[in-house]
Tab-separated table of C-alpha atoms in Angstrom:
chain	number	residue	atom	x	y	z
A	1	MET	CA	17.576	-17.757	45.517
A	2	ILE	CA	16.737	-19.255	42.126
A	3	ARG	CA	16.911	-22.837	43.360
A	4	ASN	CA	14.278	-22.064	45.980
A	5	ASP	CA	11.889	-20.359	43.574
A	6	GLU	CA	8.652	-22.311	43.506
A	7	GLU	CA	7.777	-21.530	39.865
A	8	ILE	CA	11.235	-22.500	38.556
A	9	VAL	CA	11.355	-25.691	40.619
A	10	GLU	CA	7.934	-26.788	39.447
A	11	LEU	CA	8.771	-26.187	35.799
A	12	ILE	CA	12.016	-28.203	36.090
A	13	LYS	CA	9.975	-31.045	37.625
A	14	LEU	CA	7.420	-30.807	34.821
A	15	ALA	CA	10.194	-30.844	32.234
A	16	ASN	CA	11.569	-33.990	33.730
A	17	GLU	CA	8.116	-35.622	33.701
A	18	HIS	CA	7.617	-34.750	30.029
A	19	LEU	CA	11.032	-36.237	29.065
A	20	GLY	CA	10.179	-39.360	30.967
A	21	VAL	CA	7.067	-39.853	28.850
A	22	ILE	CA	9.226	-39.904	25.652
A	23	GLY	CA	11.892	-42.170	27.165
A	24	PHE	CA	14.670	-39.761	28.040
A	25	THR	CA	16.966	-40.099	31.076
A	26	GLU	CA	16.489	-37.997	34.224
A	27	HIS	CA	16.576	-34.264	33.588
A	28	GLY	CA	15.111	-33.044	36.847
A	29	LEU	CA	16.353	-31.447	40.084
A	30	ARG	CA	19.119	-34.039	40.497
A	31	HIS	CA	20.655	-33.181	37.098
A	32	ALA	CA	20.005	-29.489	37.511
A	33	SER	CA	21.704	-29.423	40.880
A	34	ILE	CA	24.772	-31.406	39.669
A	35	VAL	CA	25.194	-29.168	36.620
A	36	ALA	CA	24.890	-26.085	38.804
A	37	ARG	CA	27.511	-27.345	41.267
A	38	TRP	CA	29.953	-28.518	38.646
A	39	SER	CA	29.556	-25.304	36.600
A	40	GLY	CA	30.435	-23.195	39.554
A	41	SER	CA	33.244	-25.470	40.609
A	42	ILE	CA	34.905	-25.287	37.196
A	43	LEU	CA	35.119	-21.502	37.247
A	44	SER	CA	35.978	-21.386	40.984
A	45	THR	CA	38.875	-23.773	40.555
A	46	LEU	CA	40.172	-21.824	37.537
A	47	GLY	CA	40.132	-18.570	39.559
A	48	TYR	CA	37.211	-16.728	38.050
A	49	PRO	CA	35.479	-13.946	40.079
A	50	ASP	CA	32.588	-14.772	42.400
A	51	GLU	CA	30.099	-13.067	40.079
A	52	GLU	CA	31.013	-15.311	37.165
A	53	ILE	CA	30.893	-18.423	39.425
A	54	GLU	CA	27.345	-17.557	40.584
A	55	LEU	CA	26.130	-16.869	37.045
A	56	ALA	CA	27.424	-20.267	35.992
A	57	ARG	CA	25.613	-21.899	38.892
A	58	CYS	CA	22.370	-20.141	37.967
A	59	ALA	CA	22.613	-21.068	34.311
A	60	GLY	CA	23.531	-24.608	35.212
A	61	PHE	CA	20.476	-25.040	37.356
A	62	LEU	CA	18.203	-23.554	34.680
A	63	HIS	CA	19.652	-24.988	31.487
A	64	ASP	CA	17.042	-27.693	30.828
A	65	ILE	CA	13.911	-25.817	31.876
A	66	GLY	CA	12.728	-25.421	28.301
A	67	ASN	CA	11.969	-29.105	28.119
A	68	PHE	CA	8.664	-28.455	29.827
A	69	ILE	CA	7.496	-26.989	26.498
A	70	CYS	CA	9.321	-29.054	23.952
A	71	ARG	CA	12.472	-31.194	23.688
A	72	THR	CA	13.453	-29.858	20.268
A	73	ASN	CA	15.413	-26.610	20.641
A	74	HIS	CA	14.741	-26.657	24.361
A	75	GLY	CA	17.804	-24.585	25.065
A	76	GLN	CA	16.582	-21.660	22.958
A	77	THR	CA	13.009	-22.090	24.218
A	78	GLY	CA	14.271	-22.046	27.798
A	79	ALA	CA	16.299	-18.866	27.189
A	80	ALA	CA	13.284	-17.140	25.711
A	81	ILE	CA	10.971	-17.892	28.631
A	82	LEU	CA	13.629	-17.137	31.226
A	83	TYR	CA	14.127	-13.668	29.822
A	84	THR	CA	10.812	-12.735	31.401
A	85	MET	CA	10.911	-15.049	34.430
A	86	LEU	CA	14.339	-13.841	35.631
A	87	ARG	CA	13.359	-10.161	35.507
A	88	ARG	CA	12.159	-10.346	39.091
A	89	PHE	CA	15.706	-11.320	40.283
A	90	PRO	CA	18.460	-8.700	40.780
A	91	PHE	CA	20.412	-9.400	37.560
A	92	THR	CA	21.986	-6.627	35.567
A	93	THR	CA	21.227	-6.717	31.831
A	94	ARG	CA	24.714	-8.029	31.167
A	95	GLN	CA	24.411	-10.779	33.814
A	96	LEU	CA	21.029	-11.815	32.482
A	97	GLY	CA	22.461	-11.994	28.982
A	98	LYS	CA	25.226	-14.341	30.062
A	99	VAL	CA	22.830	-16.699	31.845
A	100	LEU	CA	20.471	-16.738	28.811
A	101	SER	CA	23.360	-17.292	26.423
A	102	ALA	CA	24.465	-20.339	28.391
A	103	VAL	CA	20.945	-21.775	28.542
A	104	GLY	CA	20.353	-21.108	24.864
A	105	ASN	CA	23.654	-22.600	23.678
A	106	HIS	CA	24.237	-25.739	25.771
A	107	GLU	CA	23.039	-28.200	23.155
A	108	GLU	CA	25.573	-29.644	20.725
A	109	GLN	CA	23.187	-29.512	17.762
A	110	TYR	CA	23.405	-25.725	17.524
A	111	GLY	CA	25.197	-24.342	20.520
A	112	GLN	CA	28.065	-21.834	20.320
A	113	CYS	CA	30.270	-20.910	23.230
A	114	TYR	CA	30.307	-17.125	23.660
A	115	ASN	CA	31.434	-16.726	27.292
A	116	GLU	CA	32.813	-18.550	30.278
A	117	THR	CA	29.315	-19.127	31.719
A	118	CYS	CA	28.319	-21.103	28.640
A	119	ALA	CA	31.613	-23.028	28.568
A	120	ALA	CA	31.187	-24.143	32.177
A	121	VAL	CA	27.581	-25.219	31.733
A	122	VAL	CA	28.382	-27.229	28.612
A	123	LEU	CA	31.178	-29.070	30.408
A	124	ALA	CA	29.075	-29.787	33.444
A	125	ASP	CA	25.977	-30.826	31.540
A	126	LYS	CA	27.647	-33.192	29.088
A	127	SER	CA	29.739	-34.769	31.889
A	128	ASP	CA	26.715	-35.860	33.907
A	129	VAL	CA	26.637	-39.411	32.683
A	130	HIS	CA	25.629	-41.914	35.490
A	131	ARG	CA	23.394	-44.906	36.135
A	132	SER	CA	21.236	-42.859	38.519
A	133	ARG	CA	19.901	-40.967	35.492
A	134	VAL	CA	18.306	-44.140	34.090
A	135	ARG	CA	14.662	-44.221	35.113
A	136	ALA	CA	14.032	-48.004	34.874
A	137	TYR	CA	16.824	-50.131	33.473
A	138	ASP	CA	16.003	-53.217	31.434
A	139	PRO	CA	18.911	-54.714	29.537
A	140	ALA	CA	16.471	-56.643	27.363
A	141	ASN	CA	15.435	-53.377	25.722
A	142	HIS	CA	18.889	-52.998	24.144
A	143	ASP	CA	18.660	-49.200	24.493
A	144	ILE	CA	22.243	-47.974	24.008
A	145	HIS	CA	21.592	-44.678	25.881
A	146	ASP	CA	20.297	-46.525	28.912
A	147	ASP	CA	23.059	-49.098	28.610
A	148	VAL	CA	25.813	-46.516	28.578
A	149	ASN	CA	24.391	-44.392	31.391
A	150	TYR	CA	23.656	-47.432	33.554
A	151	ALA	CA	27.197	-48.709	32.970
A	152	VAL	CA	28.748	-45.583	34.480
A	153	THR	CA	29.009	-46.235	38.215
A	154	ARG	CA	31.010	-43.099	38.950
A	155	SER	CA	31.523	-39.810	37.104
A	156	ASP	CA	33.604	-36.886	38.314
A	157	LEU	CA	34.686	-33.695	36.634
A	158	ILE	CA	38.236	-32.921	37.741
A	159	VAL	CA	39.805	-29.517	37.137
A	160	ASP	CA	43.564	-29.014	37.413
A	161	PRO	CA	44.233	-25.240	37.390
A	162	ASP	CA	48.055	-25.761	37.172
A	163	LEU	CA	47.939	-28.070	34.151
A	164	ARG	CA	44.881	-26.143	32.754
A	165	GLU	CA	43.218	-29.512	32.305
A	166	ILE	CA	39.606	-30.565	32.698
A	167	ARG	CA	39.055	-34.301	32.903
A	168	LEU	CA	35.879	-36.364	32.902
A	169	ASP	CA	36.787	-39.345	35.151
A	170	LEU	CA	34.535	-42.373	34.670
A	171	ASP	CA	34.206	-45.802	36.149
A	172	ILE	CA	32.381	-48.013	33.641
A	173	ASP	CA	31.013	-51.514	34.043
A	174	GLY	CA	32.281	-53.169	30.902
A	175	GLU	CA	29.681	-55.942	31.204
A	176	THR	CA	26.934	-53.392	30.559
A	177	ALA	CA	28.503	-51.105	27.930
A	178	SER	CA	31.951	-50.424	26.531
A	179	MET	CA	33.898	-47.212	26.064
A	180	MET	CA	33.237	-47.648	22.303
A	181	ASP	CA	29.506	-47.529	23.092
A	182	PHE	CA	30.081	-44.352	25.068
A	183	PHE	CA	31.771	-42.609	22.180
A	184	GLU	CA	29.197	-43.889	19.720
A	185	ILE	CA	26.431	-41.846	21.326
A	186	PHE	CA	28.400	-39.063	23.053
A	187	MET	CA	31.086	-38.155	20.534
A	188	SER	CA	29.440	-34.854	19.489
A	189	ARG	CA	29.044	-33.905	23.164
A	190	MET	CA	32.686	-34.652	23.926
A	191	ILE	CA	33.750	-32.527	20.949
A	192	MET	CA	31.645	-29.683	22.398
A	193	CYS	CA	33.362	-30.209	25.752
A	194	LYS	CA	36.730	-30.006	24.086
A	195	SER	CA	35.905	-26.646	22.466
A	196	SER	CA	34.359	-25.338	25.695
A	197	ALA	CA	37.453	-26.285	27.684
A	198	ALA	CA	39.605	-24.548	25.044
A	199	TYR	CA	37.520	-21.404	25.493
A	200	LEU	CA	38.575	-21.532	29.190
A	201	GLY	CA	42.216	-22.021	28.168
A	202	CYS	CA	42.211	-25.685	29.117
A	203	THR	CA	42.498	-29.114	27.518
A	204	PHE	CA	39.713	-31.684	27.877
A	205	LYS	CA	40.453	-35.323	28.608
A	206	ILE	CA	38.445	-38.438	29.445
A	207	SER	CA	39.624	-41.253	31.650
A	208	CYS	CA	37.882	-44.592	32.065
A	209	ASN	CA	38.600	-46.989	34.906
A	210	GLY	CA	41.824	-45.150	35.662
A	211	THR	CA	43.160	-44.954	32.129
A	212	VAL	CA	43.166	-41.766	30.018
A	213	VAL	CA	41.434	-42.623	26.728
A	214	SER	CA	41.357	-39.269	24.989
């Protein structure tokens, strides 16, 4: 429903174009779709009701839409504009509030995890590290964000409902970037993932090339 809405899709595309101008990685329909899928999968695997799963999928798809206006505080900007845009969809006030809370709180600079929707979106968003997000890789630029993303040849988010464990499973090309480089730029995001997993009653771990590193 939301993913097929012409206005929403065009604004996500525009947001991605704007971020490309200022040198950011891909934040378009690819990223939105992955975050939507992973957000729903997290709650589904942990046994949450269908309603909560669908809310997480919706919020995951929409979370970066505010970038079409401005990168700074884009989560809160996105939540504000979506309050009006989503009125034409059959959300209850409570459902709408959960979606907007997740969109408005997914950034590590100011985000707070108030519900399972937000927790799932944070985990899915911060775990989407992959070379396909790099727009045009040039190692001569020595851009650590591009280096780290390009080094990740595989990223999966694995949920174990029995162990209550959520694990970001990475394959990293050590010739392009190291795990130390990864933590240098993503430490605050991984800390947010840890607290979001804890909200869901889980631990958060990271494995690199088959070895658990945190």
